[in-house]
Structures are given as structure tokens and as C-alpha cells.
């Protein structure tokens, strides 16, 4: 029996809570997304590798493969309409420690999806990047996960991200908000939003909830400068190009294009980004993409200059994927 591919579009239920007037309308709705967006978000979360070493080479390459593998293992389209994103049986069978790590990664991934689409903030960096420049006594254990720069305003936003097996309680939401509040400024500019976010499952379907009520920061954190942190953002994609695209990829007026074996995806690099991407000039890449963000969006790219196209296997139930 042939496998009928699923629709390209997914609908993610979400709730905005306590956002200031003019930022987001509070209440519940659904966001229409694609696998392309989800895979892009997973690959471009700017965080250290699992080995806390993120130079071009084995560490960043294995980090990239790990991220794609997590999405493939944990999530699928499933059900009569195939518009909901559901956790797989493989994900549900993990032990609690493994499940916690995967849930945390999914929490960051979907925070990035929503921050890019609804807050115009695609560039997210993990606070762990700055461990070498900010004393541990200042960072502490209870701190936000991500910071991001908004297109247009240039404002910095702080995010505490969590992944959960069930809907967050009011205490969970209050704790996440308190953690997000600790980051008060980046590059001398005060953060304008401090968001606590949750990706969670209800009846096995993925939901998203985020909250931004006003509160006072305790033990504030300031990041004096970003420095070369953008290498963490583009590092996974660049490592895939180093391994799969440097020889076989096409570089011309259309930019770069290469396929990633075994994962059924194609990655494109916009011609405006390509020279920075090849030369590993990540500060120049982020600065230029920020300037041309609207053009990139009009041309069908993400506003960081990357574009990921997923193949048909991503729209098939996990238990029906070919083996081997």
C-alpha cells in the first residue's frame, strides 16, 4: 500500500498571556507553520554544543546532526487531518532524564518559531554562550535561556523556555517569568520584553504558551557586548555545508544550495549571506541580514538569510518511515 504524503501545513495551538498593549493580542489562537520552519528553528538556536565547544569541526557538525535527529525522533504528523504536530511513540518511551533533555530542546525550538513569526525576533542566542565573560556568581542557576534581537526596533528580548509533558501551572508560569526578568540589558540597551514560554503536550498534540506580565528583576544580569557570539547561531548550518556542500554545493548569483543526506532536507543560503557564510564572518552576517530582513522575507527566505526545504518523508507518520 502506498503512503499518502501529509499536508505541508501544521496548526499549532497557542496562548498569549499578559503581553503589553500593542505587542501581542492576549488570548488563544493557532499558528500555521511548516516543517521547513521547525527545522530551521532547530538548526539556528544559538547555543553551545553538547560538548560546550562550538568551533567549525566535529563538535558543531555532531550538534547539527543531533538537532535534526531530535526533531525526527520526537515529532510527527499524525491523525485524520494531519495538521497537528504530535509526539512520537519513541519520544514517549524515553526514560525521564532523556525525555527532559529532549523536551527542553523542543521548548527552545518552538520559542524560536513563535518569536520569529509573532515578535519579529529570529536571532536567538543562549545565555550559556556568555559564561566565560559573566561570572558564575552573577549568572546563577535560575536565569533565562535565550536572548534575541528584534527586527526593526533593534530591541533585545529575554526568554525563559521550557518543554513539558503537560500544561504548565500558574506556579510554573510565574517561575519562568521570574527567570526571564533577570536579563535586563544587552550591549548597554535595556531588554523590552521578558517572556516565559512553554512547549507542552495535551492529548499528545503540541501546544505553546507564553507570558509577559510586568515584574521587578532580582539579581539582574547585564551582557556588556555580544562579541563573536553569532558564530553559535550560524555554526550548525555552516558545519553541514563544510561536510556536505563545500564540494557539491552551488555558489553563484543564487547563493549556496546543498542537500543533507539521510535527513531529506535541502539548505539554501541567500546570495547576500553567502560571502559572509563562506568566510565565517558572523558579526557581518547578522548585521547585514538585519538590514535586509524584509527583502529576505519577500524572497522566501528566513530573515537570517537561510532557507530549509523539507522533503516528503517529514510529512509521513514516523511508524511508516522506511527502515534503513
PDB file of C-alpha atoms in Angstrom:
ATOM      1  CA  UNK A   1       0.000   0.000   0.000  1.00  0.00           C
ATOM      2  CA  UNK A   2       1.389   3.371  -0.973  1.00  0.00           C
ATOM      3  CA  UNK A   3       1.953   6.087   1.624  1.00  0.00           C
ATOM      4  CA  UNK A   4      -0.072   9.214   1.042  1.00  0.00           C
ATOM      5  CA  UNK A   5       2.013  12.303   1.902  1.00  0.00           C
ATOM      6  CA  UNK A   6       0.586  14.610   4.532  1.00  0.00           C
ATOM      7  CA  UNK A   7      -0.272  18.252   4.024  1.00  0.00           C
ATOM      8  CA  UNK A   8       2.601  20.753   4.188  1.00  0.00           C
ATOM      9  CA  UNK A   9       0.873  22.925   6.797  1.00  0.00           C
ATOM     10  CA  UNK A  10       0.669  22.328  10.529  1.00  0.00           C
ATOM     11  CA  UNK A  11      -1.508  24.207  13.005  1.00  0.00           C
ATOM     12  CA  UNK A  12      -0.076  24.853  16.472  1.00  0.00           C
ATOM     13  CA  UNK A  13      -2.483  25.954  19.223  1.00  0.00           C
ATOM     14  CA  UNK A  14      -1.004  28.728  21.354  1.00  0.00           C
ATOM     15  CA  UNK A  15      -1.855  31.242  24.070  1.00  0.00           C
ATOM     16  CA  UNK A  16      -0.519  34.771  24.611  1.00  0.00           C
ATOM     17  CA  UNK A  17      -0.808  35.847  28.258  1.00  0.00           C
ATOM     18  CA  UNK A  18      -0.246  39.278  29.850  1.00  0.00           C
ATOM     19  CA  UNK A  19       1.600  40.897  26.944  1.00  0.00           C
ATOM     20  CA  UNK A  20       1.617  44.716  26.958  1.00  0.00           C
ATOM     21  CA  UNK A  21      -0.916  46.523  24.724  1.00  0.00           C
ATOM     22  CA  UNK A  22       0.364  46.918  21.187  1.00  0.00           C
ATOM     23  CA  UNK A  23       2.772  43.964  21.385  1.00  0.00           C
ATOM     24  CA  UNK A  24       0.529  40.916  21.037  1.00  0.00           C
ATOM     25  CA  UNK A  25      -3.198  40.402  21.471  1.00  0.00           C
ATOM     26  CA  UNK A  26      -3.738  38.249  24.543  1.00  0.00           C
ATOM     27  CA  UNK A  27      -5.776  35.077  24.174  1.00  0.00           C
ATOM     28  CA  UNK A  28      -5.650  31.780  22.314  1.00  0.00           C
ATOM     29  CA  UNK A  29      -5.257  31.113  18.599  1.00  0.00           C
ATOM     30  CA  UNK A  30      -3.420  28.829  16.147  1.00  0.00           C
ATOM     31  CA  UNK A  31      -0.222  29.430  14.209  1.00  0.00           C
ATOM     32  CA  UNK A  32       0.157  27.816  10.790  1.00  0.00           C
ATOM     33  CA  UNK A  33       3.719  26.546  10.328  1.00  0.00           C
ATOM     34  CA  UNK A  34       5.680  24.151   8.126  1.00  0.00           C
ATOM     35  CA  UNK A  35       8.319  21.539   8.760  1.00  0.00           C
ATOM     36  CA  UNK A  36      10.720  23.891   6.969  1.00  0.00           C
ATOM     37  CA  UNK A  37      10.271  26.488   9.720  1.00  0.00           C
ATOM     38  CA  UNK A  38      10.594  23.949  12.521  1.00  0.00           C
ATOM     39  CA  UNK A  39      13.820  22.504  11.122  1.00  0.00           C
ATOM     40  CA  UNK A  40      15.229  25.992  10.518  1.00  0.00           C
ATOM     41  CA  UNK A  41      14.460  26.938  14.133  1.00  0.00           C
ATOM     42  CA  UNK A  42      16.087  23.764  15.459  1.00  0.00           C
ATOM     43  CA  UNK A  43      19.283  24.317  13.450  1.00  0.00           C
ATOM     44  CA  UNK A  44      19.728  28.001  14.280  1.00  0.00           C
ATOM     45  CA  UNK A  45      19.249  28.235  18.047  1.00  0.00           C
ATOM     46  CA  UNK A  46      22.484  29.950  19.032  1.00  0.00           C
ATOM     47  CA  UNK A  47      23.698  27.736  21.845  1.00  0.00           C
ATOM     48  CA  UNK A  48      26.925  25.889  22.661  1.00  0.00           C
ATOM     49  CA  UNK A  49      27.177  22.293  21.539  1.00  0.00           C
ATOM     50  CA  UNK A  50      26.513  19.494  23.984  1.00  0.00           C
ATOM     51  CA  UNK A  51      30.303  19.417  24.500  1.00  0.00           C
ATOM     52  CA  UNK A  52      30.391  23.193  25.135  1.00  0.00           C
ATOM     53  CA  UNK A  53      32.830  23.533  22.256  1.00  0.00           C
ATOM     54  CA  UNK A  54      31.474  25.184  19.148  1.00  0.00           C
ATOM     55  CA  UNK A  55      34.179  25.749  16.583  1.00  0.00           C
ATOM     56  CA  UNK A  56      33.928  24.656  12.967  1.00  0.00           C
ATOM     57  CA  UNK A  57      34.659  20.952  13.074  1.00  0.00           C
ATOM     58  CA  UNK A  58      33.394  17.777  14.656  1.00  0.00           C
ATOM     59  CA  UNK A  59      31.609  19.378  17.635  1.00  0.00           C
ATOM     60  CA  UNK A  60      29.408  21.719  15.617  1.00  0.00           C
ATOM     61  CA  UNK A  61      28.731  19.064  12.966  1.00  0.00           C
ATOM     62  CA  UNK A  62      27.563  16.499  15.502  1.00  0.00           C
ATOM     63  CA  UNK A  63      25.484  19.183  17.200  1.00  0.00           C
ATOM     64  CA  UNK A  64      23.735  19.894  13.887  1.00  0.00           C
ATOM     65  CA  UNK A  65      23.057  16.213  13.270  1.00  0.00           C
ATOM     66  CA  UNK A  66      21.830  15.810  16.852  1.00  0.00           C
ATOM     67  CA  UNK A  67      19.306  18.630  16.433  1.00  0.00           C
ATOM     68  CA  UNK A  68      17.864  17.199  13.237  1.00  0.00           C
ATOM     69  CA  UNK A  69      17.733  13.749  14.809  1.00  0.00           C
ATOM     70  CA  UNK A  70      15.827  15.048  17.841  1.00  0.00           C
ATOM     71  CA  UNK A  71      13.117  16.599  15.670  1.00  0.00           C
ATOM     72  CA  UNK A  72      12.863  13.456  13.539  1.00  0.00           C
ATOM     73  CA  UNK A  73      12.658  11.180  16.582  1.00  0.00           C
ATOM     74  CA  UNK A  74      10.290  13.230  18.747  1.00  0.00           C
ATOM     75  CA  UNK A  75       7.676  14.778  16.441  1.00  0.00           C
ATOM     76  CA  UNK A  76       5.385  13.670  13.631  1.00  0.00           C
ATOM     77  CA  UNK A  77       2.244  14.490  11.697  1.00  0.00           C
ATOM     78  CA  UNK A  78      -0.429  12.037  12.782  1.00  0.00           C
ATOM     79  CA  UNK A  79      -4.208  11.747  12.734  1.00  0.00           C
ATOM     80  CA  UNK A  80      -7.177  12.122  10.376  1.00  0.00           C
ATOM     81  CA  UNK A  81      -6.439  15.715   9.368  1.00  0.00           C
ATOM     82  CA  UNK A  82      -2.648  15.575   9.842  1.00  0.00           C
ATOM     83  CA  UNK A  83      -2.435  19.233  10.798  1.00  0.00           C
ATOM     84  CA  UNK A  84      -1.426  18.655  14.417  1.00  0.00           C
ATOM     85  CA  UNK A  85       2.143  18.073  15.497  1.00  0.00           C
ATOM     86  CA  UNK A  86       2.289  15.107  17.864  1.00  0.00           C
ATOM     87  CA  UNK A  87       4.903  13.369  19.963  1.00  0.00           C
ATOM     88  CA  UNK A  88       6.017  10.000  18.652  1.00  0.00           C
ATOM     89  CA  UNK A  89       5.842   6.687  20.469  1.00  0.00           C
ATOM     90  CA  UNK A  90       9.657   6.748  20.533  1.00  0.00           C
ATOM     91  CA  UNK A  91       9.582  10.036  22.438  1.00  0.00           C
ATOM     92  CA  UNK A  92       7.024   8.739  24.915  1.00  0.00           C
ATOM     93  CA  UNK A  93       9.132   5.635  25.607  1.00  0.00           C
ATOM     94  CA  UNK A  94      12.225   7.601  26.686  1.00  0.00           C
ATOM     95  CA  UNK A  95      13.309   7.484  30.308  1.00  0.00           C
ATOM     96  CA  UNK A  96      12.632  10.651  32.364  1.00  0.00           C
ATOM     97  CA  UNK A  97      16.161  12.077  32.023  1.00  0.00           C
ATOM     98  CA  UNK A  98      16.217  11.638  28.240  1.00  0.00           C
ATOM     99  CA  UNK A  99      12.699  12.974  27.925  1.00  0.00           C
ATOM    100  CA  UNK A 100      13.613  16.041  29.969  1.00  0.00           C
ATOM    101  CA  UNK A 101      16.560  16.886  27.703  1.00  0.00           C
ATOM    102  CA  UNK A 102      14.504  16.453  24.520  1.00  0.00           C
ATOM    103  CA  UNK A 103      11.615  18.482  25.959  1.00  0.00           C
ATOM    104  CA  UNK A 104      13.998  21.314  26.820  1.00  0.00           C
ATOM    105  CA  UNK A 105      15.332  21.390  23.268  1.00  0.00           C
ATOM    106  CA  UNK A 106      11.800  21.399  21.834  1.00  0.00           C
ATOM    107  CA  UNK A 107      10.939  24.259  24.182  1.00  0.00           C
ATOM    108  CA  UNK A 108      13.753  26.358  22.712  1.00  0.00           C
ATOM    109  CA  UNK A 109      12.898  25.360  19.149  1.00  0.00           C
ATOM    110  CA  UNK A 110       9.270  26.449  19.374  1.00  0.00           C
ATOM    111  CA  UNK A 111      10.116  29.581  21.299  1.00  0.00           C
ATOM    112  CA  UNK A 112      12.216  30.500  18.268  1.00  0.00           C
ATOM    113  CA  UNK A 113       9.409  29.639  15.836  1.00  0.00           C
ATOM    114  CA  UNK A 114       6.976  31.891  17.697  1.00  0.00           C
ATOM    115  CA  UNK A 115       9.425  34.712  18.456  1.00  0.00           C
ATOM    116  CA  UNK A 116      10.361  34.876  14.772  1.00  0.00           C
ATOM    117  CA  UNK A 117       6.791  34.845  13.479  1.00  0.00           C
ATOM    118  CA  UNK A 118       4.985  36.919  16.119  1.00  0.00           C
ATOM    119  CA  UNK A 119       7.689  39.162  17.602  1.00  0.00           C
ATOM    120  CA  UNK A 120       9.960  39.603  14.537  1.00  0.00           C
ATOM    121  CA  UNK A 121      12.866  38.190  16.551  1.00  0.00           C
ATOM    122  CA  UNK A 122      14.535  35.345  14.645  1.00  0.00           C
ATOM    123  CA  UNK A 123      18.054  35.700  16.081  1.00  0.00           C
ATOM    124  CA  UNK A 124      18.155  33.889  19.423  1.00  0.00           C
ATOM    125  CA  UNK A 125      21.304  33.201  21.451  1.00  0.00           C
ATOM    126  CA  UNK A 126      21.642  31.042  24.550  1.00  0.00           C
ATOM    127  CA  UNK A 127      22.897  32.736  27.704  1.00  0.00           C
ATOM    128  CA  UNK A 128      25.418  29.913  28.243  1.00  0.00           C
ATOM    129  CA  UNK A 129      27.465  31.438  25.427  1.00  0.00           C
ATOM    130  CA  UNK A 130      28.481  34.207  27.809  1.00  0.00           C
ATOM    131  CA  UNK A 131      29.665  32.016  30.689  1.00  0.00           C
ATOM    132  CA  UNK A 132      33.280  32.969  30.018  1.00  0.00           C
ATOM    133  CA  UNK A 133      32.571  36.710  30.266  1.00  0.00           C
ATOM    134  CA  UNK A 134      29.959  36.848  33.047  1.00  0.00           C
ATOM    135  CA  UNK A 135      30.924  35.474  36.496  1.00  0.00           C
ATOM    136  CA  UNK A 136      29.076  32.360  37.615  1.00  0.00           C
ATOM    137  CA  UNK A 137      28.143  34.187  40.797  1.00  0.00           C
ATOM    138  CA  UNK A 138      26.205  36.678  38.654  1.00  0.00           C
ATOM    139  CA  UNK A 139      24.625  34.176  36.285  1.00  0.00           C
ATOM    140  CA  UNK A 140      23.474  31.791  38.997  1.00  0.00           C
ATOM    141  CA  UNK A 141      21.375  28.714  38.271  1.00  0.00           C
ATOM    142  CA  UNK A 142      17.976  30.341  37.835  1.00  0.00           C
ATOM    143  CA  UNK A 143      18.361  32.508  34.737  1.00  0.00           C
ATOM    144  CA  UNK A 144      16.765  32.968  31.321  1.00  0.00           C
ATOM    145  CA  UNK A 145      17.730  30.655  28.480  1.00  0.00           C
ATOM    146  CA  UNK A 146      17.679  32.868  25.404  1.00  0.00           C
ATOM    147  CA  UNK A 147      18.074  36.467  24.292  1.00  0.00           C
ATOM    148  CA  UNK A 148      17.098  37.799  20.889  1.00  0.00           C
ATOM    149  CA  UNK A 149      17.313  40.946  18.793  1.00  0.00           C
ATOM    150  CA  UNK A 150      14.148  42.261  17.191  1.00  0.00           C
ATOM    151  CA  UNK A 151      13.992  43.310  13.549  1.00  0.00           C
ATOM    152  CA  UNK A 152      13.090  46.957  13.010  1.00  0.00           C
ATOM    153  CA  UNK A 153      13.458  48.268  16.561  1.00  0.00           C
ATOM    154  CA  UNK A 154      16.778  46.534  17.281  1.00  0.00           C
ATOM    155  CA  UNK A 155      15.446  45.878  20.796  1.00  0.00           C
ATOM    156  CA  UNK A 156      16.663  42.950  22.858  1.00  0.00           C
ATOM    157  CA  UNK A 157      14.224  40.433  24.337  1.00  0.00           C
ATOM    158  CA  UNK A 158      14.760  37.848  27.090  1.00  0.00           C
ATOM    159  CA  UNK A 159      13.196  34.355  27.056  1.00  0.00           C
ATOM    160  CA  UNK A 160      12.979  31.570  29.588  1.00  0.00           C
ATOM    161  CA  UNK A 161      11.994  28.452  27.642  1.00  0.00           C
ATOM    162  CA  UNK A 162      10.624  25.198  28.973  1.00  0.00           C
ATOM    163  CA  UNK A 163       9.385  21.952  27.465  1.00  0.00           C
ATOM    164  CA  UNK A 164       6.837  19.935  29.397  1.00  0.00           C
ATOM    165  CA  UNK A 165       4.749  16.813  29.092  1.00  0.00           C
ATOM    166  CA  UNK A 166       1.618  18.655  30.284  1.00  0.00           C
ATOM    167  CA  UNK A 167       0.107  22.127  30.571  1.00  0.00           C
ATOM    168  CA  UNK A 168       2.125  24.492  32.833  1.00  0.00           C
ATOM    169  CA  UNK A 169       0.613  25.555  36.148  1.00  0.00           C
ATOM    170  CA  UNK A 170       0.368  29.160  37.359  1.00  0.00           C
ATOM    171  CA  UNK A 171       3.406  28.499  39.578  1.00  0.00           C
ATOM    172  CA  UNK A 172       5.360  27.207  36.552  1.00  0.00           C
ATOM    173  CA  UNK A 173       4.479  30.341  34.599  1.00  0.00           C
ATOM    174  CA  UNK A 174       5.451  32.659  37.449  1.00  0.00           C
ATOM    175  CA  UNK A 175       8.822  30.925  37.872  1.00  0.00           C
ATOM    176  CA  UNK A 176       9.603  31.127  34.146  1.00  0.00           C
ATOM    177  CA  UNK A 177       8.728  34.817  34.107  1.00  0.00           C
ATOM    178  CA  UNK A 178      10.980  35.483  37.129  1.00  0.00           C
ATOM    179  CA  UNK A 179      13.890  33.795  35.348  1.00  0.00           C
ATOM    180  CA  UNK A 180      13.327  35.795  32.165  1.00  0.00           C
ATOM    181  CA  UNK A 181      13.277  39.048  34.167  1.00  0.00           C
ATOM    182  CA  UNK A 182      16.876  38.625  35.327  1.00  0.00           C
ATOM    183  CA  UNK A 183      18.354  39.695  31.972  1.00  0.00           C
ATOM    184  CA  UNK A 184      17.988  43.489  31.923  1.00  0.00           C
ATOM    185  CA  UNK A 185      20.326  44.738  29.174  1.00  0.00           C
ATOM    186  CA  UNK A 186      22.443  43.708  26.168  1.00  0.00           C
ATOM    187  CA  UNK A 187      25.093  45.948  24.599  1.00  0.00           C
ATOM    188  CA  UNK A 188      24.014  48.667  27.009  1.00  0.00           C
ATOM    189  CA  UNK A 189      20.417  48.550  25.753  1.00  0.00           C
ATOM    190  CA  UNK A 190      17.633  47.520  28.133  1.00  0.00           C
ATOM    191  CA  UNK A 191      15.545  44.460  27.295  1.00  0.00           C
ATOM    192  CA  UNK A 192      11.983  45.435  26.403  1.00  0.00           C
ATOM    193  CA  UNK A 193      10.240  42.072  26.921  1.00  0.00           C
ATOM    194  CA  UNK A 194      10.910  39.299  29.440  1.00  0.00           C
ATOM    195  CA  UNK A 195       8.969  36.249  28.280  1.00  0.00           C
ATOM    196  CA  UNK A 196       8.400  32.887  29.910  1.00  0.00           C
ATOM    197  CA  UNK A 197       7.476  30.254  27.298  1.00  0.00           C
ATOM    198  CA  UNK A 198       6.310  26.647  27.336  1.00  0.00           C
ATOM    199  CA  UNK A 199       6.022  23.998  24.648  1.00  0.00           C
ATOM    200  CA  UNK A 200       3.857  21.215  26.062  1.00  0.00           C
ATOM    201  CA  UNK A 201       1.646  18.320  25.014  1.00  0.00           C
ATOM    202  CA  UNK A 202      -2.103  17.906  25.512  1.00  0.00           C
ATOM    203  CA  UNK A 203      -3.538  14.618  24.256  1.00  0.00           C
ATOM    204  CA  UNK A 204      -0.150  14.085  22.574  1.00  0.00           C
ATOM    205  CA  UNK A 205      -0.547  17.260  20.450  1.00  0.00           C
ATOM    206  CA  UNK A 206       1.976  20.092  20.767  1.00  0.00           C
ATOM    207  CA  UNK A 207       0.768  23.386  22.282  1.00  0.00           C
ATOM    208  CA  UNK A 208       2.599  26.617  23.083  1.00  0.00           C
ATOM    209  CA  UNK A 209       2.030  29.145  25.865  1.00  0.00           C
ATOM    210  CA  UNK A 210       3.990  32.300  26.649  1.00  0.00           C
ATOM    211  CA  UNK A 211       3.586  35.054  29.206  1.00  0.00           C
ATOM    212  CA  UNK A 212       4.985  38.562  29.753  1.00  0.00           C
ATOM    213  CA  UNK A 213       3.490  40.119  32.897  1.00  0.00           C
ATOM    214  CA  UNK A 214       5.328  43.084  34.484  1.00  0.00           C
ATOM    215  CA  UNK A 215       7.572  42.321  37.458  1.00  0.00           C
ATOM    216  CA  UNK A 216      10.803  43.521  39.072  1.00  0.00           C
ATOM    217  CA  UNK A 217      14.088  41.751  38.278  1.00  0.00           C
ATOM    218  CA  UNK A 218      16.003  40.068  41.079  1.00  0.00           C
ATOM    219  CA  UNK A 219      19.790  39.611  40.762  1.00  0.00           C
ATOM    220  CA  UNK A 220      19.900  41.329  37.343  1.00  0.00           C
ATOM    221  CA  UNK A 221      22.217  40.158  34.553  1.00  0.00           C
ATOM    222  CA  UNK A 222      23.760  42.529  32.019  1.00  0.00           C
ATOM    223  CA  UNK A 223      25.588  41.394  28.872  1.00  0.00           C
ATOM    224  CA  UNK A 224      28.063  44.174  28.006  1.00  0.00           C
ATOM    225  CA  UNK A 225      28.636  43.096  24.402  1.00  0.00           C
ATOM    226  CA  UNK A 226      27.708  40.309  22.004  1.00  0.00           C
ATOM    227  CA  UNK A 227      31.225  39.894  20.586  1.00  0.00           C
ATOM    228  CA  UNK A 228      31.582  36.876  18.280  1.00  0.00           C
ATOM    229  CA  UNK A 229      28.512  35.087  19.673  1.00  0.00           C
ATOM    230  CA  UNK A 230      26.785  34.924  16.284  1.00  0.00           C
ATOM    231  CA  UNK A 231      29.110  32.055  15.331  1.00  0.00           C
ATOM    232  CA  UNK A 232      26.986  29.908  17.623  1.00  0.00           C
ATOM    233  CA  UNK A 233      23.913  30.869  15.626  1.00  0.00           C
ATOM    234  CA  UNK A 234      25.178  30.036  12.155  1.00  0.00           C
ATOM    235  CA  UNK A 235      27.631  27.317  13.263  1.00  0.00           C
ATOM    236  CA  UNK A 236      25.408  24.229  12.775  1.00  0.00           C
ATOM    237  CA  UNK A 237      24.368  25.233   9.255  1.00  0.00           C
ATOM    238  CA  UNK A 238      27.923  26.113   8.301  1.00  0.00           C
ATOM    239  CA  UNK A 239      29.187  22.755   9.608  1.00  0.00           C
ATOM    240  CA  UNK A 240      26.664  20.953   7.390  1.00  0.00           C
ATOM    241  CA  UNK A 241      27.921  22.949   4.408  1.00  0.00           C
ATOM    242  CA  UNK A 242      31.520  22.068   5.331  1.00  0.00           C
ATOM    243  CA  UNK A 243      30.640  18.367   5.292  1.00  0.00           C
ATOM    244  CA  UNK A 244      28.029  18.125   2.536  1.00  0.00           C
ATOM    245  CA  UNK A 245      28.070  21.303   0.482  1.00  0.00           C
ATOM    246  CA  UNK A 246      31.565  22.692   0.136  1.00  0.00           C
ATOM    247  CA  UNK A 247      32.403  20.413  -2.794  1.00  0.00           C
ATOM    248  CA  UNK A 248      28.967  19.597  -4.175  1.00  0.00           C
ATOM    249  CA  UNK A 249      27.103  22.827  -3.445  1.00  0.00           C
ATOM    250  CA  UNK A 250      26.352  25.506  -5.993  1.00  0.00           C
ATOM    251  CA  UNK A 251      27.628  29.054  -5.404  1.00  0.00           C
ATOM    252  CA  UNK A 252      26.529  31.671  -7.892  1.00  0.00           C
ATOM    253  CA  UNK A 253      24.181  34.642  -8.072  1.00  0.00           C
ATOM    254  CA  UNK A 254      21.550  32.435  -6.412  1.00  0.00           C
ATOM    255  CA  UNK A 255      23.798  31.881  -3.371  1.00  0.00           C
ATOM    256  CA  UNK A 256      24.559  28.427  -1.943  1.00  0.00           C
ATOM    257  CA  UNK A 257      22.450  25.290  -2.128  1.00  0.00           C
ATOM    258  CA  UNK A 258      23.191  21.809  -0.788  1.00  0.00           C
ATOM    259  CA  UNK A 259      21.434  18.669   0.417  1.00  0.00           C
ATOM    260  CA  UNK A 260      21.867  16.959   3.780  1.00  0.00           C
ATOM    261  CA  UNK A 261      21.938  13.162   3.292  1.00  0.00           C
ATOM    262  CA  UNK A 262      19.721  10.913   5.409  1.00  0.00           C
ATOM    263  CA  UNK A 263      17.545  13.812   6.616  1.00  0.00           C
ATOM    264  CA  UNK A 264      15.690  14.646   3.400  1.00  0.00           C
ATOM    265  CA  UNK A 265      16.362  18.396   3.587  1.00  0.00           C
ATOM    266  CA  UNK A 266      17.917  20.999   1.321  1.00  0.00           C
ATOM    267  CA  UNK A 267      19.577  24.136   2.688  1.00  0.00           C
ATOM    268  CA  UNK A 268      19.874  27.371   0.725  1.00  0.00           C
ATOM    269  CA  UNK A 269      21.980  30.376   1.652  1.00  0.00           C
ATOM    270  CA  UNK A 270      20.834  33.709   0.207  1.00  0.00           C
ATOM    271  CA  UNK A 271      23.366  35.471  -2.068  1.00  0.00           C
ATOM    272  CA  UNK A 272      23.522  38.370   0.406  1.00  0.00           C
ATOM    273  CA  UNK A 273      24.542  35.961   3.162  1.00  0.00           C
ATOM    274  CA  UNK A 274      26.754  33.640   1.079  1.00  0.00           C
ATOM    275  CA  UNK A 275      30.046  35.616   1.216  1.00  0.00           C
ATOM    276  CA  UNK A 276      29.758  36.048   4.990  1.00  0.00           C
ATOM    277  CA  UNK A 277      28.791  32.379   5.339  1.00  0.00           C
ATOM    278  CA  UNK A 278      31.789  31.149   3.352  1.00  0.00           C
ATOM    279  CA  UNK A 279      34.223  33.473   5.146  1.00  0.00           C
ATOM    280  CA  UNK A 280      32.699  32.771   8.596  1.00  0.00           C
ATOM    281  CA  UNK A 281      32.165  36.497   9.182  1.00  0.00           C
ATOM    282  CA  UNK A 282      29.260  36.031  11.563  1.00  0.00           C
ATOM    283  CA  UNK A 283      29.033  39.539  13.007  1.00  0.00           C
ATOM    284  CA  UNK A 284      28.921  40.913   9.462  1.00  0.00           C
ATOM    285  CA  UNK A 285      26.326  38.296   8.530  1.00  0.00           C
ATOM    286  CA  UNK A 286      23.952  39.226  11.345  1.00  0.00           C
ATOM    287  CA  UNK A 287      24.393  42.956  10.799  1.00  0.00           C
ATOM    288  CA  UNK A 288      23.724  42.706   7.059  1.00  0.00           C
ATOM    289  CA  UNK A 289      20.800  40.309   7.363  1.00  0.00           C
ATOM    290  CA  UNK A 290      19.225  42.609   9.959  1.00  0.00           C
ATOM    291  CA  UNK A 291      19.436  45.451   7.429  1.00  0.00           C
ATOM    292  CA  UNK A 292      17.896  43.409   4.570  1.00  0.00           C
ATOM    293  CA  UNK A 293      15.447  41.353   6.643  1.00  0.00           C
ATOM    294  CA  UNK A 294      12.321  42.465   4.797  1.00  0.00           C
ATOM    295  CA  UNK A 295      13.865  41.752   1.375  1.00  0.00           C
ATOM    296  CA  UNK A 296      14.852  38.276   2.516  1.00  0.00           C
ATOM    297  CA  UNK A 297      11.323  37.595   3.720  1.00  0.00           C
ATOM    298  CA  UNK A 298       9.859  38.798   0.421  1.00  0.00           C
ATOM    299  CA  UNK A 299      12.164  36.429  -1.469  1.00  0.00           C
ATOM    300  CA  UNK A 300      11.013  33.425   0.554  1.00  0.00           C
ATOM    301  CA  UNK A 301      13.990  33.145   2.913  1.00  0.00           C
ATOM    302  CA  UNK A 302      14.104  33.327   6.669  1.00  0.00           C
ATOM    303  CA  UNK A 303      15.228  36.758   7.782  1.00  0.00           C
ATOM    304  CA  UNK A 304      18.652  35.433   8.759  1.00  0.00           C
ATOM    305  CA  UNK A 305      19.371  34.572   5.102  1.00  0.00           C
ATOM    306  CA  UNK A 306      18.812  30.812   5.367  1.00  0.00           C
ATOM    307  CA  UNK A 307      16.111  28.623   3.861  1.00  0.00           C
ATOM    308  CA  UNK A 308      15.433  24.972   4.625  1.00  0.00           C
ATOM    309  CA  UNK A 309      13.228  22.813   2.413  1.00  0.00           C
ATOM    310  CA  UNK A 310      11.985  19.536   3.897  1.00  0.00           C
ATOM    311  CA  UNK A 311      11.279  16.516   1.718  1.00  0.00           C
ATOM    312  CA  UNK A 312       8.155  14.336   1.715  1.00  0.00           C
ATOM    313  CA  UNK A 313       9.391  11.961   4.431  1.00  0.00           C
ATOM    314  CA  UNK A 314       8.771  14.658   7.041  1.00  0.00           C
ATOM    315  CA  UNK A 315       5.064  14.524   6.246  1.00  0.00           C
ATOM    316  CA  UNK A 316       4.729  10.777   6.862  1.00  0.00           C
ATOM    317  CA  UNK A 317       3.922   9.133  10.180  1.00  0.00           C
ATOM    318  CA  UNK A 318       7.090   8.018  11.981  1.00  0.00           C
ATOM    319  CA  UNK A 319       5.935   4.390  12.161  1.00  0.00           C
ATOM    320  CA  UNK A 320       5.582   4.337   8.378  1.00  0.00           C
ATOM    321  CA  UNK A 321       9.012   5.669   7.521  1.00  0.00           C
ATOM    322  CA  UNK A 322      11.266   3.282   5.589  1.00  0.00           C
ATOM    323  CA  UNK A 323      13.832   1.471   7.713  1.00  0.00           C
ATOM    324  CA  UNK A 324      17.480   1.529   6.648  1.00  0.00           C
TER     325      UNK A 324
END
